[in-house]
């Protein structure tokens, strides 16, 4: 799944770079490097999507065939979480996350321990 995420990012980024190049300066070196990069990422994304067993029961395999954004659509269909997110974690915004229930320091109740006011 990690390879698919990387291929999806490279596919989308290379497409954006190629389109910006076409509509602005049309530099030949950017086209020469970006075209094969985009094509390779596209093929890797298709191969990785078809290799994932969970994709068989969904339309993810067919979505991966859409040039440019197909891999991202396939990842979304597969329900892939962004890298670094623990399953079941609660997001509070501004980067604050609570652990999933049962994943606390004691292994029982989970949650966040807040500091208590102590008398000196």
mmCIF file of N, CA and C in Angstrom, residues 1 3 22 24 27 29-30 35 37-38 49 51 56 61 65 68 70-71 81-82 84 89 111 113 115 119:
data_model
loop_
_atom_site.group_PDB
_atom_site.id
_atom_site.type_symbol
_atom_site.label_atom_id
_atom_site.label_comp_id
_atom_site.label_asym_id
_atom_site.label_seq_id
_atom_site.Cartn_x
_atom_site.Cartn_y
_atom_site.Cartn_z
ATOM 1 N N UNK A 1 0.836 -1.188 0.000
ATOM 2 C CA UNK A 1 0.000 0.000 0.000
ATOM 3 C C UNK A 1 0.883 1.255 0.000
ATOM 4 N N UNK A 3 3.756 1.633 -1.506
ATOM 5 C CA UNK A 3 4.208 1.865 -2.877
ATOM 6 C C UNK A 3 3.112 2.537 -3.689
ATOM 7 N N UNK A 22 3.653 22.956 -20.011
ATOM 8 C CA UNK A 22 3.018 23.104 -21.316
ATOM 9 C C UNK A 22 2.387 24.489 -21.470
ATOM 10 N N UNK A 24 3.186 27.271 -19.864
ATOM 11 C CA UNK A 24 4.050 28.423 -19.569
ATOM 12 C C UNK A 24 5.258 28.426 -20.506
ATOM 13 N N UNK A 27 9.571 24.023 -21.577
ATOM 14 C CA UNK A 27 10.987 23.646 -21.598
ATOM 15 C C UNK A 27 11.121 22.165 -21.949
ATOM 16 N N UNK A 29 13.670 20.027 -21.497
ATOM 17 C CA UNK A 29 14.189 19.122 -20.454
ATOM 18 C C UNK A 29 13.126 18.693 -19.433
ATOM 19 N N UNK A 30 12.220 19.606 -19.115
ATOM 20 C CA UNK A 30 11.149 19.256 -18.162
ATOM 21 C C UNK A 30 10.227 18.213 -18.787
ATOM 22 N N UNK A 35 7.712 13.410 -18.567
ATOM 23 C CA UNK A 35 6.867 12.454 -19.297
ATOM 24 C C UNK A 35 7.105 11.013 -18.877
ATOM 25 N N UNK A 37 8.620 9.983 -16.208
ATOM 26 C CA UNK A 37 8.354 9.860 -14.763
ATOM 27 C C UNK A 37 6.860 9.656 -14.532
ATOM 28 N N UNK A 38 6.053 10.463 -15.206
ATOM 29 C CA UNK A 38 4.602 10.343 -15.049
ATOM 30 C C UNK A 38 4.104 8.990 -15.572
ATOM 31 N N UNK A 49 -2.260 -1.414 -7.594
ATOM 32 C CA UNK A 49 -3.687 -1.514 -7.288
ATOM 33 C C UNK A 49 -4.212 -2.901 -7.619
ATOM 34 N N UNK A 51 -2.524 -5.565 -7.603
ATOM 35 C CA UNK A 51 -1.875 -6.557 -6.748
ATOM 36 C C UNK A 51 -2.482 -6.613 -5.346
ATOM 37 N N UNK A 56 -10.047 -6.268 -5.217
ATOM 38 C CA UNK A 56 -10.821 -7.149 -6.093
ATOM 39 C C UNK A 56 -12.322 -6.935 -5.943
ATOM 40 N N UNK A 61 -9.681 -1.078 -8.832
ATOM 41 C CA UNK A 61 -8.824 -1.493 -9.947
ATOM 42 C C UNK A 61 -9.151 -0.705 -11.212
ATOM 43 N N UNK A 65 -7.038 3.046 -13.511
ATOM 44 C CA UNK A 65 -6.755 3.210 -14.933
ATOM 45 C C UNK A 65 -6.962 4.639 -15.430
ATOM 46 N N UNK A 68 -3.575 10.311 -14.388
ATOM 47 C CA UNK A 68 -3.410 11.518 -13.576
ATOM 48 C C UNK A 68 -3.888 11.394 -12.153
ATOM 49 N N UNK A 70 -6.060 8.616 -11.083
ATOM 50 C CA UNK A 70 -6.625 7.293 -10.848
ATOM 51 C C UNK A 70 -6.111 6.618 -9.589
ATOM 52 N N UNK A 71 -4.820 6.747 -9.320
ATOM 53 C CA UNK A 71 -4.261 6.104 -8.128
ATOM 54 C C UNK A 71 -4.819 6.717 -6.856
ATOM 55 N N UNK A 81 -5.679 4.977 4.835
ATOM 56 C CA UNK A 81 -5.446 6.125 5.689
ATOM 57 C C UNK A 81 -4.129 6.773 5.309
ATOM 58 N N UNK A 82 -4.030 8.091 5.449
ATOM 59 C CA UNK A 82 -2.757 8.735 5.180
ATOM 60 C C UNK A 82 -1.662 8.173 6.068
ATOM 61 N N UNK A 84 1.055 7.553 8.739
ATOM 62 C CA UNK A 84 1.252 8.095 10.080
ATOM 63 C C UNK A 84 0.007 8.105 10.948
ATOM 64 N N UNK A 89 -7.553 6.132 15.925
ATOM 65 C CA UNK A 89 -7.147 7.323 16.670
ATOM 66 C C UNK A 89 -8.157 8.435 16.432
ATOM 67 N N UNK A 111 -7.032 6.835 26.534
ATOM 68 C CA UNK A 111 -7.288 8.221 26.842
ATOM 69 C C UNK A 111 -6.015 8.984 27.143
ATOM 70 N N UNK A 113 -3.917 11.388 29.906
ATOM 71 C CA UNK A 113 -3.807 11.748 31.307
ATOM 72 C C UNK A 113 -3.444 13.222 31.396
ATOM 73 N N UNK A 115 -2.388 16.615 33.625
ATOM 74 C CA UNK A 115 -1.672 16.887 34.870
ATOM 75 C C UNK A 115 -2.653 17.399 35.922
ATOM 76 N N UNK A 119 -0.817 20.204 45.683
ATOM 77 C CA UNK A 119 -0.495 21.156 46.741
ATOM 78 C C UNK A 119 0.975 21.036 47.088
#
